[in-house]
Amino acid sequence: MTIQEQYELLEKTVRGYNPAADFAQIRAAFEFADKAHDGQKRKSGEPYIIHPLAVAQIVAEELKLDSESIEAALLHDVIEDTPATHEEVARLFSPTIADLVEGVSKLTRIQYATKEDEQMENLRKMLIAMSKDIRVILIKISDRLHNMRTMEYQSPAKQKQKSLETMEIYAPIAHRLGMQRMKWELEDLSLKYLDPVGYEEIVSKLSVKQKEHDAFMQRTQEQIDSRLNDMGIQHIVYGRVKHPYSIYRKMFNQNKNLGEIFDLFAFRVVVENVGDCYNVLGVIHDIYKPILGRFKDYIGTPKPNGYQSLHTTVMGSDGIPFEVQIRTREMHEIAEYGVAAHWKYKQNGQGAGTEGKYEWVRRLLENQEGADAEDYIHSLKVDMFSDEVFVFTPNGDVQNLPAGATPIDFAYAIHSAVGNRMVGAKVNNRIVTLDHVLKNGDIVEIMTSKNAKGPSRDWMKIAKSSEARSKIRQWFKKERRDENIVNGRSSFEAELKHCGITMREVTDPEVLPTLLKKVSFASLEEMYAAIGYGGFSAQKAVSRMQGELQRAARQRQAEQQALEAAAEPKPKEEPHAAAPKHVKSEQGIIVEGLDNCLVKFSKCCTPVPGDDIVGFITRGYGVSVHRADCPNASLEKRMAPDQSGRWLKVTWGTDTNESYPTILEAVCKDRVNLLLDISAALSTTNTFVLGVNTRSTEDGFAICRLEVRVRDGSQLTALMNKLNQVSGVLKVTRPAG
């Protein structure tokens, strides 16, 4: 299909659901984007304009949005990737469209200290734009969906990075907005690259049993259809097999194989009104045997994203369990398209005030005030992306909290004053501990006292929602500043001592301003207060300062050496220069201009034969060999006036050692037998292992650090490729710096 044909298809799609759209402006947006992206290519080799056209097609076909959304989708990359500016887009189209495009763009022009900081700012910006106009996120999700559909043209590392970001951020936002169809496709496409072996296994097994599954669904559908027709209930019924990621997650979480998945099939019955929903439920329970504890009424208690349906799991006549979802047409629209189903079309393209339904976006932003990047992203995942639990106040009001929530979360969800004065809690009229995990349907009563001393610091560890943790932090920040400063200083000094750094080094007037800039505080006292109330950690403060302190120490050392060298008498020159002699390698390293010098391999980047390398003259330890891409051997450091004379050209000789130690780091999806499979991969490549260190993270990942001995770069590459093939391994890197 040519570019022009693709544009004509877009126009035809929009005309089909919105004949009053401003087609002159849509064409102008297409022509502007086409001209702005002229000469740019995608990784597939196609002209870049193909991508904005495809995104606009998704916005029109899947979400049926207004003219402004179509124009913004066509223009969504012009501010980021071309010389076009916000002002130019606002002038040619409208300020609203310019804001939509700006909201969809990423903050690519700003440098951040860490990847977490960059990700946090991108998310914050997106959420702020989203709270003003929900169409920002609808276009952004459409953009990500097309990128995932064409991910095969990217490098394996990029595929995994983008897929992980999609799985952690974009699919859950689509879920929170009720956009189930897009959420499923994003999850399946991400799984394809994050665990290709697991994905292929599920798809191939489903393919083998497709005829069997189709026959079962046909029989069941006919049974339901026939009975509802006899009852005179107007309806549509259809069945489907769960999508691959849904099956994968159940297999992973419950450690089951495909044959043990409880509800592999789901049937959907769409009826005319709410009364018919409950009539159909009675019919389903009459035909099939309901499974106890597997009924959910989301019509009486809708999900926060507006989802409504009756869910029941029953045992079929073939002895196969399956789920039935019963809903009205309107509920079905909302379930499939979420917020987009609410969008009303008006002449000016403005939505009918649906943003009020998404107050949770603003709450997410407010709750993160004062949090650092890592905590922000973790809290965001918990608040926005975890499953919900629905509990009741004694008056019967519903509160939705993250799964695993405790009475502390409930109290702060009611009001910060209730949380701060809480002395105990009752669940279903029985007194419980504050770390009691709440379940669906619990009736929770908070006991308060005017004489309560306020929250305990331990509550920060018990609270699950960021709203509760934020309110506890704010209380400590306001009420206990002096105590926070004392506790914060104590924690900071203990961490300094642990890292072998003195307080005098930190308070040195020459380096203190730079150190404070690294941790983003105006004074040490402010930093102590933040550490004291839990808004920042001592470990993070010291790790951010450490690099600057080491740089300052090296600078002082170099200055001292220069003074010593200047004070030494220079040797007399020989009348005749000696003939150049053959230089031997030391440990496989040839040092230009030096012979028989001590050589050591730096532990920060662990070079092996085949790596580009440079040498650094250390004080008293000979020449230290670094990889050329090591941050400690960056071009900036090598060109620094105080160090330029200490960097040497070094090369690998022909007589290298039998093996060299190096370090690999694997980021994995945590699972049973992960370490066993990694060990098997190491064994098949005959790799000598010096040590293995693994740690699990709270969000279900594992970081595996491997110390190995390898012959050269080719053996190391083969090993990394082998590890990348292990199920659950997301990324294998060589740490440096």
XYZ file of C-alpha atoms in Angstrom:
737
model
C 0.000 0.000 0.000
C 1.404 3.399 -1.008
C 1.597 6.343 1.429
C -1.264 8.068 -0.405
C -3.427 4.919 -0.248
C -2.703 4.615 3.470
C -3.810 8.228 4.016
C -7.001 7.635 1.978
C -7.774 4.582 4.153
C -7.400 6.798 7.246
C -9.834 9.369 5.826
C -12.318 6.612 4.943
C -12.091 5.171 8.490
C -12.701 8.573 10.118
C -15.598 9.305 7.703
C -17.195 6.000 8.761
C -17.721 7.082 12.400
C -17.361 10.887 12.319
C -18.562 12.447 9.015
C -18.377 15.932 10.629
C -14.587 15.676 11.173
C -12.392 18.535 9.863
C -10.844 16.688 6.890
C -9.098 19.829 5.556
C -7.120 20.105 8.822
C -6.431 16.345 8.921
C -4.966 16.538 5.381
C -2.958 19.647 6.362
C -1.540 17.749 9.364
C -0.603 14.795 7.133
C 1.121 17.054 4.568
C 2.978 18.997 7.285
C 4.207 15.757 8.919
C 5.162 14.273 5.526
C 7.271 17.350 4.711
C 8.816 17.559 8.225
C 9.858 13.872 8.188
C 11.081 14.014 4.556
C 14.284 11.998 4.176
C 13.880 10.195 7.533
C 13.671 6.397 7.472
C 12.443 3.802 9.959
C 14.638 0.824 10.917
C 12.665 -1.242 8.377
C 13.863 1.117 5.613
C 10.352 2.535 5.035
C 9.765 6.319 4.894
C 9.192 7.607 8.448
C 5.725 9.058 7.629
C 4.425 5.444 7.545
C 4.636 5.413 11.385
C 2.527 8.557 12.146
C -0.024 7.377 9.548
C -0.246 3.951 11.231
C -0.641 5.563 14.683
C -3.446 7.801 13.359
C -5.090 4.693 11.848
C -5.045 2.956 15.274
C -6.476 6.102 16.927
C -9.295 6.149 14.348
C -9.984 2.422 13.881
C -9.525 1.144 17.441
C -10.513 4.198 19.501
C -12.676 6.294 17.134
C -11.370 9.608 18.495
C -12.076 13.158 17.301
C -10.399 15.301 14.581
C -7.873 16.880 16.966
C -6.692 13.426 18.112
C -6.186 12.292 14.487
C -4.201 15.478 13.703
C -2.099 15.115 16.885
C -1.405 11.438 16.016
C -0.150 12.469 12.547
C 2.041 15.186 14.103
C 3.101 13.290 17.263
C 6.818 13.081 16.397
C 7.387 16.424 14.650
C 8.374 18.412 17.780
C 10.701 15.634 18.975
C 12.302 14.454 15.715
C 12.189 17.434 13.312
C 12.992 21.195 13.455
C 9.240 21.949 13.957
C 8.424 23.737 17.237
C 5.470 23.879 19.643
C 4.821 27.493 18.560
C 4.739 26.539 14.858
C 2.280 23.652 15.436
C 0.115 25.910 17.658
C 0.055 28.619 14.970
C -0.680 26.317 12.003
C -3.165 24.030 13.779
C -4.189 24.954 17.348
C -2.657 25.354 20.846
C -4.630 22.251 21.941
C -3.056 20.112 19.201
C 0.418 21.520 20.024
C -0.139 20.571 23.710
C -1.270 17.071 22.719
C 1.859 16.608 20.551
C 4.114 17.991 23.334
C 2.435 15.679 25.858
C 3.050 12.622 23.676
C 6.723 13.548 23.025
C 9.419 12.381 25.424
C 11.878 14.591 27.337
C 14.778 13.662 25.071
C 16.592 16.986 25.306
C 17.288 16.817 29.045
C 20.102 14.785 30.618
C 19.450 12.960 33.919
C 21.786 11.507 36.509
C 20.225 8.024 36.324
C 17.899 6.024 34.083
C 15.334 6.056 36.925
C 15.392 9.884 37.025
C 14.800 10.065 33.268
C 11.992 7.499 33.381
C 10.391 9.266 36.357
C 10.401 12.659 34.623
C 8.977 11.153 31.426
C 6.196 9.509 33.433
C 5.523 12.652 35.454
C 5.275 14.745 32.313
C 2.986 12.222 30.659
C 0.738 12.010 33.736
C 0.513 15.809 34.044
C -0.477 16.087 30.362
C -2.860 13.162 30.834
C -4.572 14.822 33.819
C -5.235 17.877 31.612
C -6.329 15.950 28.512
C -6.803 12.174 28.565
C -6.270 12.024 24.763
C -2.488 12.369 25.363
C -2.246 8.862 26.774
C -4.635 7.401 24.183
C -2.334 8.630 21.377
C 0.773 7.533 23.313
C -0.579 3.995 23.758
C -1.442 3.867 20.019
C 2.131 5.036 19.248
C 3.606 2.306 21.467
C 1.286 -0.334 19.958
C 2.538 0.377 16.420
C 6.156 0.406 17.628
C 5.619 -3.015 19.239
C 3.973 -4.349 16.049
C 7.145 -3.409 14.095
C 9.690 -4.334 16.806
C 11.350 -7.075 14.692
C 13.485 -4.415 12.961
C 15.135 -3.316 16.233
C 18.267 -4.801 17.851
C 17.695 -7.605 20.443
C 18.759 -5.248 23.279
C 16.299 -2.547 22.131
C 13.545 -5.152 21.716
C 13.913 -6.264 25.325
C 14.245 -2.734 26.713
C 11.120 -1.452 24.914
C 9.143 -4.622 25.677
C 9.949 -4.384 29.385
C 8.897 -0.713 29.435
C 5.669 -1.631 27.603
C 4.903 -4.470 30.027
C 5.658 -2.371 33.121
C 4.108 0.959 32.112
C 1.995 1.122 28.946
C -0.001 -2.140 29.208
C -0.960 -1.412 32.855
C -1.990 2.174 31.971
C -4.180 0.713 29.184
C -5.648 -1.638 31.823
C -6.278 1.221 34.236
C -8.048 3.100 31.432
C -10.149 -0.008 30.696
C -8.704 -0.505 27.176
C -8.610 -4.318 27.330
C -8.110 -5.070 23.613
C -5.023 -2.861 23.353
C -3.719 -4.056 26.719
C -3.850 -7.710 25.594
C -2.033 -6.991 22.330
C 0.676 -4.933 24.106
C 1.221 -7.756 26.635
C 1.408 -10.492 23.989
C 3.832 -8.507 21.796
C 6.039 -7.710 24.829
C 6.116 -11.359 25.947
C 7.205 -12.374 22.433
C 10.509 -10.510 22.954
C 10.945 -10.819 26.747
C 10.579 -14.612 26.818
C 10.490 -15.869 23.206
C 10.858 -19.512 24.308
C 7.905 -19.333 26.744
C 5.777 -17.400 24.237
C 6.479 -19.836 21.398
C 5.756 -22.819 23.666
C 2.267 -21.469 24.550
C 1.421 -20.421 20.964
C 2.548 -23.774 19.500
C 0.627 -25.813 22.114
C -2.514 -23.730 21.521
C -2.046 -24.219 17.765
C -1.790 -28.019 18.129
C -5.060 -28.146 20.119
C -6.889 -25.499 18.085
C -9.366 -27.913 16.435
C -10.168 -29.498 19.801
C -10.626 -26.063 21.433
C -12.786 -24.790 18.543
C -15.067 -27.835 18.783
C -15.513 -27.377 22.560
C -16.288 -23.657 22.189
C -18.752 -24.356 19.339
C -20.658 -26.954 21.459
C -20.779 -24.706 24.536
C -21.803 -21.641 22.539
C -24.686 -23.580 20.936
C -25.865 -24.828 24.363
C -25.967 -21.282 25.819
C -27.456 -19.830 22.620
C -30.237 -22.420 22.477
C -31.296 -21.967 26.130
C -31.320 -18.139 25.944
C -33.360 -18.241 22.715
C -35.909 -20.487 24.461
C -36.091 -17.886 27.270
C -36.649 -15.088 24.716
C -33.593 -13.112 25.922
C -32.008 -10.956 23.187
C -28.275 -11.633 23.284
C -24.954 -12.174 21.513
C -22.710 -14.997 22.783
C -19.174 -15.884 21.715
C -16.160 -17.685 23.173
C -12.397 -17.232 23.071
C -9.234 -18.860 24.381
C -7.315 -16.665 26.850
C -4.537 -14.675 25.209
C -0.923 -15.984 25.525
C 0.299 -13.519 28.189
C -2.708 -14.229 30.437
C -1.909 -17.966 30.229
C 1.831 -17.309 30.731
C 1.210 -15.223 33.868
C -1.000 -17.936 35.399
C 1.582 -20.625 34.580
C 4.356 -18.452 36.048
C 2.507 -17.305 39.212
C 0.917 -20.669 40.024
C 3.789 -22.861 38.730
C 1.414 -24.831 36.465
C 1.650 -26.245 32.974
C -0.854 -25.420 30.213
C -3.022 -28.458 30.996
C -3.505 -27.283 34.593
C -4.779 -23.768 33.800
C -8.211 -23.544 35.410
C -10.045 -21.193 33.055
C -8.403 -21.444 29.650
C -11.719 -20.607 27.942
C -13.962 -17.575 28.421
C -17.442 -16.949 27.020
C -19.062 -13.555 26.786
C -22.816 -12.924 26.761
C -23.889 -9.385 25.744
C -27.538 -8.495 26.549
C -29.834 -5.469 26.394
C -30.208 -4.441 30.060
C -28.943 -5.043 33.615
C -31.988 -7.191 34.530
C -31.141 -9.582 31.701
C -27.556 -9.878 33.043
C -28.836 -11.447 36.272
C -31.411 -13.592 34.352
C -28.609 -14.978 32.161
C -26.517 -15.694 35.276
C -29.372 -17.874 36.614
C -29.599 -19.711 33.281
C -25.804 -20.363 33.180
C -25.874 -21.720 36.756
C -28.815 -23.936 35.769
C -27.064 -25.413 32.700
C -23.619 -25.829 34.323
C -22.355 -26.416 37.845
C -20.936 -23.186 39.361
C -17.524 -23.414 41.050
C -17.664 -22.030 44.592
C -15.831 -18.783 45.286
C -15.451 -17.982 41.588
C -18.315 -15.478 41.197
C -17.657 -11.706 40.978
C -20.278 -8.971 40.630
C -18.560 -6.000 38.969
C -21.962 -4.520 38.067
C -22.845 -3.847 41.719
C -19.205 -2.923 42.498
C -17.557 -1.558 39.314
C -13.761 -1.521 38.958
C -12.056 1.909 39.272
C -11.540 2.015 35.489
C -15.326 1.824 34.950
C -15.389 -1.907 34.044
C -18.728 -3.648 34.751
C -19.636 -7.318 34.215
C -20.805 -10.426 36.024
C -18.059 -13.086 36.143
C -18.725 -16.712 37.028
C -16.639 -19.857 36.530
C -18.565 -23.065 35.882
C -17.837 -26.721 35.118
C -18.891 -27.720 31.596
C -20.552 -31.012 30.650
C -17.162 -32.203 29.271
C -15.603 -31.719 32.714
C -13.766 -28.601 31.453
C -14.060 -25.446 33.609
C -14.631 -22.127 31.829
C -15.448 -18.510 32.672
C -18.609 -16.678 31.569
C -18.756 -12.860 31.489
C -22.217 -11.270 31.264
C -22.696 -7.586 30.432
C -24.847 -5.026 28.579
C -23.857 -3.450 25.224
C -22.745 -0.238 26.932
C -20.675 -2.193 29.476
C -19.131 -4.135 26.593
C -18.080 -0.915 24.814
C -16.460 0.364 28.022
C -14.763 -3.011 28.664
C -13.247 -3.125 25.164
C -12.315 0.541 24.639
C -12.326 2.018 28.159
C -12.005 5.791 28.323
C -12.252 6.019 24.531
C -15.820 4.657 24.737
C -16.772 7.682 26.892
C -15.402 10.172 24.360
C -18.161 12.339 22.861
C -17.713 14.042 19.494
C -18.484 17.747 19.296
C -17.965 20.341 16.583
C -14.893 21.749 18.307
C -13.491 18.271 18.988
C -13.476 18.705 22.782
C -14.435 15.709 24.928
C -17.467 15.903 27.194
C -15.551 16.378 30.440
C -14.547 12.764 30.980
C -11.310 13.810 32.700
C -13.239 14.124 35.982
C -13.413 10.328 36.057
C -9.608 10.206 36.141
C -8.931 12.091 39.353
C -6.619 9.179 40.271
C -4.066 10.629 37.806
C -3.823 13.836 39.850
C -3.660 11.813 43.078
C -0.740 9.811 41.683
C 1.146 13.055 41.019
C 0.368 14.533 44.451
C 1.320 11.352 46.319
C 4.811 11.342 44.810
C 5.771 14.798 46.078
C 9.168 14.521 47.754
C 9.798 10.934 46.596
C 13.005 10.032 44.762
C 12.974 8.449 41.302
C 13.283 4.779 42.273
C 10.596 5.023 44.956
C 8.357 6.993 42.559
C 8.482 4.314 39.864
C 7.995 1.505 42.405
C 4.994 3.301 43.967
C 3.548 4.008 40.546
C 3.655 0.307 39.692
C 1.895 -0.558 42.971
C -0.747 2.200 42.789
C -1.568 2.118 39.109
C -0.699 -1.355 38.020
C -1.429 -3.861 40.796
C -4.695 -5.707 41.136
C -7.256 -4.026 43.377
C -8.993 -5.196 46.530
C -12.465 -3.809 47.335
C -13.332 -3.249 51.018
C -16.192 -1.469 52.803
C -16.530 1.152 55.526
C -19.047 0.337 58.334
C -21.499 2.623 56.444
C -21.244 0.463 53.303
C -19.070 2.828 51.204
C -16.603 1.033 48.901
C -12.858 1.760 49.022
C -10.531 0.265 46.407
C -6.936 -0.331 47.488
C -3.905 -2.099 45.961
C -3.815 -5.884 46.466
C -2.044 -6.679 49.749
C -3.284 -3.456 51.403
C -3.519 -3.212 55.213
C -5.715 -1.213 57.656
C -3.044 1.555 57.477
C -3.734 1.988 53.728
C -7.488 2.007 54.419
C -7.193 4.652 57.172
C -5.153 7.044 55.007
C -7.495 6.460 52.037
C -10.347 7.773 54.237
C -8.395 10.865 55.420
C -4.857 11.708 56.571
C -6.260 12.771 59.984
C -7.828 9.286 60.437
C -4.487 7.639 59.641
C -2.475 9.947 61.929
C -4.859 9.301 64.887
C -5.253 5.549 64.323
C -4.640 3.313 67.355
C -6.191 0.066 66.076
C -8.491 -1.566 63.514
C -11.370 -4.020 63.277
C -12.025 -6.211 60.239
C -15.452 -7.851 60.109
C -15.972 -6.724 63.743
C -12.790 -8.473 65.007
C -9.687 -6.601 66.199
C -6.717 -7.246 63.889
C -3.044 -6.218 63.759
C -2.085 -3.246 61.596
C -0.235 -5.504 59.116
C -3.365 -7.630 58.512
C -3.852 -8.118 54.733
C -7.332 -7.014 53.633
C -9.465 -9.222 51.367
C -12.304 -8.445 48.954
C -15.553 -7.727 50.802
C -13.968 -7.038 54.236
C -15.752 -4.438 56.406
C -13.035 -2.292 57.987
C -13.440 0.000 60.996
C -10.582 2.272 62.152
C -10.248 3.043 65.874
C -8.828 6.520 66.551
C -7.803 8.572 69.577
C -7.151 12.298 70.045
C -4.188 11.327 72.266
C -2.540 9.182 69.555
C 1.169 9.958 69.115
C 0.937 9.815 65.332
C 2.240 7.213 62.855
C 5.202 4.953 63.589
C 8.193 4.804 61.216
C 7.491 1.068 60.832
C 4.194 1.933 59.131
C 6.184 2.985 56.031
C 7.216 -0.678 55.601
C 3.686 -2.012 56.232
C 1.743 0.431 54.001
C 1.231 -0.828 50.453
C -0.204 2.263 48.716
C 1.928 5.303 47.912
C -0.935 7.513 49.162
C -0.499 6.159 52.706
C 3.312 6.258 52.549
C 3.260 9.814 51.209
C 0.954 11.006 54.009
C 3.111 9.296 56.668
C 6.227 10.930 55.142
C 4.516 14.338 55.181
C 3.627 13.907 58.880
C 7.228 13.118 59.848
C 8.516 15.915 57.610
C 6.273 18.464 59.326
C 6.137 17.244 62.950
C 9.613 15.834 63.628
C 12.127 17.947 61.699
C 14.759 18.148 64.491
C 14.466 14.425 65.181
C 14.677 13.706 61.439
C 17.906 15.725 61.112
C 19.540 13.815 64.005
C 18.432 10.394 62.678
C 19.324 11.319 59.093
C 22.828 12.506 60.013
C 23.424 9.342 62.043
C 22.376 7.098 59.103
C 24.474 9.134 56.645
C 27.620 9.013 58.812
C 27.204 5.254 59.349
C 26.991 4.730 55.569
C 30.084 6.947 55.015
C 32.030 4.866 57.539
C 30.896 1.671 55.806
C 32.299 3.020 52.499
C 35.576 4.232 54.083
C 34.826 7.958 53.611
C 35.415 10.589 56.323
C 33.005 13.420 57.128
C 35.883 15.888 56.550
C 36.027 14.857 52.875
C 32.295 15.604 52.465
C 32.383 18.997 54.257
C 35.442 20.213 52.291
C 34.258 23.660 51.017
C 35.769 22.964 47.561
C 33.675 19.842 46.894
C 30.549 20.335 49.087
C 28.582 22.464 46.528
C 29.160 19.798 43.834
C 28.145 17.002 46.228
C 24.912 18.807 47.173
C 24.143 19.256 43.473
C 24.586 15.495 42.967
C 21.917 14.732 45.617
C 19.664 17.712 44.673
C 19.563 19.381 48.116
C 20.379 22.985 49.075
C 22.189 22.017 52.296
C 23.378 18.983 54.265
C 20.703 19.733 56.894
C 17.962 19.433 54.261
C 19.432 16.120 53.121
C 19.603 14.824 56.721
C 15.933 15.779 57.252
C 14.911 13.919 54.052
C 16.867 10.803 55.091
C 15.286 11.050 58.554
C 11.675 11.086 57.351
C 12.225 8.450 54.651
C 12.123 10.669 51.569
C 15.715 9.753 50.610
C 18.112 6.976 51.618
C 21.612 7.300 53.093
C 22.898 4.598 50.705
C 21.688 6.589 47.699
C 23.226 9.814 49.027
C 26.654 8.227 49.561
C 26.646 6.330 46.240
C 25.897 9.571 44.351
C 28.650 11.432 46.207
C 31.260 8.672 45.985
C 32.242 9.243 42.343
C 32.802 12.984 42.903
C 34.861 12.336 46.062
C 37.047 9.810 44.195
C 37.525 12.323 41.360
C 38.589 15.017 43.843
C 40.981 12.571 45.582
C 42.574 11.606 42.238
C 42.994 15.254 41.336
C 44.760 15.982 44.632
C 46.957 12.899 44.147
C 47.905 13.987 40.608
C 48.781 17.483 41.836
C 50.979 16.003 44.574
C 52.758 13.765 42.041
C 53.356 16.711 39.723
C 54.957 18.644 42.621
C 57.171 15.667 43.530
C 58.211 15.205 39.894
C 59.102 18.889 39.578
C 61.270 18.696 42.717
C 63.343 15.687 41.492
C 66.654 16.433 39.601
C 66.448 15.422 35.925
C 68.988 12.742 34.733
C 71.671 13.812 32.253
C 70.958 12.917 28.629
C 73.098 10.163 27.062
C 75.249 11.352 24.128
C 73.846 8.594 21.861
C 70.313 7.196 22.062
C 70.180 3.435 22.608
C 68.823 1.292 19.778
C 65.148 0.454 20.230
C 64.759 -2.916 21.896
C 62.046 -5.549 21.455
C 59.227 -5.033 23.940
C 57.870 -8.147 25.711
C 54.258 -8.411 26.781
C 53.312 -8.712 30.450
C 50.202 -10.905 31.083
C 49.454 -10.577 27.363
C 49.659 -6.737 27.438
C 52.196 -4.645 25.484
C 52.738 -1.206 27.032
C 54.041 1.361 24.541
C 57.398 2.778 25.614
C 57.787 0.587 28.731
C 59.246 -2.859 29.354
C 58.919 -5.214 32.364
C 56.432 -2.922 34.083
C 53.824 -4.164 36.536
C 50.436 -4.650 34.802
C 47.081 -5.133 36.510
C 43.555 -5.409 35.091
C 41.062 -2.912 36.483
C 38.199 -4.414 38.484
C 35.748 -1.731 37.336
C 35.500 -3.075 33.759
C 37.446 -6.436 33.725
C 38.874 -6.380 30.147
C 39.501 -9.603 28.164
C 41.455 -10.195 24.901
C 39.598 -8.651 21.992
C 38.422 -5.568 23.945
C 39.725 -2.111 22.964
C 41.927 -1.090 25.913
C 43.880 1.834 27.381
C 46.450 2.007 30.203
C 46.688 4.321 33.215
C 49.868 4.848 35.274
C 48.822 4.375 38.903
C 50.801 5.470 41.927
C 52.821 2.487 43.142
C 50.760 -0.203 41.314
C 52.162 -0.058 37.785
C 49.859 0.239 34.760
C 46.135 -0.359 35.238
C 44.404 -1.663 32.058
C 40.835 -0.447 31.333
C 38.339 -1.162 28.567
C 38.150 1.858 26.250
C 34.385 2.123 26.928
C 34.836 2.183 30.729
C 33.446 5.398 32.311
C 36.679 5.623 34.365
C 38.632 5.823 31.086
C 36.316 8.191 29.215
C 37.775 10.597 26.636
C 36.924 13.488 28.958
C 39.062 11.975 31.730
C 41.898 11.124 29.351
C 41.968 14.706 28.024
C 41.839 16.301 31.501
C 44.938 18.538 31.985
C 45.839 16.902 35.323
C 45.719 13.329 33.904
C 46.592 13.468 30.208
C 50.240 12.466 30.809
C 49.254 9.353 32.774
C 47.257 7.621 30.022
C 49.227 5.225 27.777
C 48.576 3.268 24.610
C 48.418 -0.467 25.412
C 47.628 -3.420 23.116
C 47.065 -7.154 23.424
C 50.135 -9.253 22.630
C 50.197 -12.675 20.979
C 51.138 -14.487 24.226
C 47.944 -13.845 26.229
C 47.091 -15.823 29.368
C 44.987 -18.987 29.222
C 42.045 -17.125 30.801
C 41.021 -13.790 32.285
C 38.477 -13.005 35.039
C 35.499 -10.854 34.062
C 32.023 -10.015 35.332
C 28.585 -10.386 33.740
C 25.279 -9.096 35.057
C 21.947 -10.667 34.041
C 18.561 -9.004 34.680
C 15.926 -11.754 34.857
C 12.252 -12.359 35.555
C 12.449 -14.238 38.868
C 11.163 -17.806 38.791
C 11.729 -21.281 40.237
C 14.919 -23.033 38.955
C 16.257 -19.825 37.329
C 19.736 -20.248 38.885
C 19.738 -23.934 37.909
C 19.094 -23.050 34.232
C 21.774 -20.317 34.284
C 24.247 -22.831 35.792
C 23.365 -25.321 33.038
C 24.063 -22.649 30.388
C 27.464 -21.931 31.969
C 28.223 -25.646 32.062
C 27.422 -26.208 28.359
C 29.943 -23.504 27.376
C 32.694 -25.009 29.628
C 32.978 -21.728 31.522
C 35.010 -21.639 34.761
C 32.857 -19.861 37.379
C 34.593 -17.887 40.159
C 31.421 -16.764 41.915
C 27.668 -16.179 41.580
C 25.697 -13.554 43.457
C 21.913 -13.178 43.020
C 19.333 -10.915 44.596
C 15.576 -10.642 44.097
C 13.741 -7.330 43.775
C 10.310 -6.509 45.210
C 8.696 -6.342 41.756
C 9.494 -9.951 40.784
C 12.876 -9.554 39.078
C 16.281 -11.058 39.895
C 19.752 -9.550 39.354
C 22.363 -12.251 38.813
C 26.084 -11.231 38.990
C 28.485 -13.817 37.547
C 32.294 -13.812 38.003
C 33.795 -16.042 35.313
C 37.121 -16.779 33.612
C 37.174 -16.656 29.799
C 39.827 -17.089 27.133
C 38.895 -14.069 24.994
C 36.086 -11.860 23.692
C 34.679 -14.496 21.316
C 34.160 -16.991 24.174
C 32.574 -14.212 26.235
C 30.171 -13.280 23.380
C 29.170 -16.953 22.985
C 28.511 -17.160 26.738
C 26.379 -13.976 26.733
C 24.356 -15.307 23.766
C 23.796 -18.597 25.625
C 22.610 -16.782 28.767
C 20.245 -14.619 26.682
C 18.545 -17.839 25.518
C 17.666 -18.898 29.096
C 13.925 -18.514 29.743
C 13.286 -15.402 31.841
C 16.657 -13.704 31.169
C 15.857 -10.197 29.913
C 19.303 -8.607 29.505
C 22.972 -9.626 29.930
C 25.574 -6.858 30.257
C 29.205 -6.326 31.222
C 29.260 -3.765 34.062
C 31.797 -0.950 33.755
C 32.674 1.947 36.000
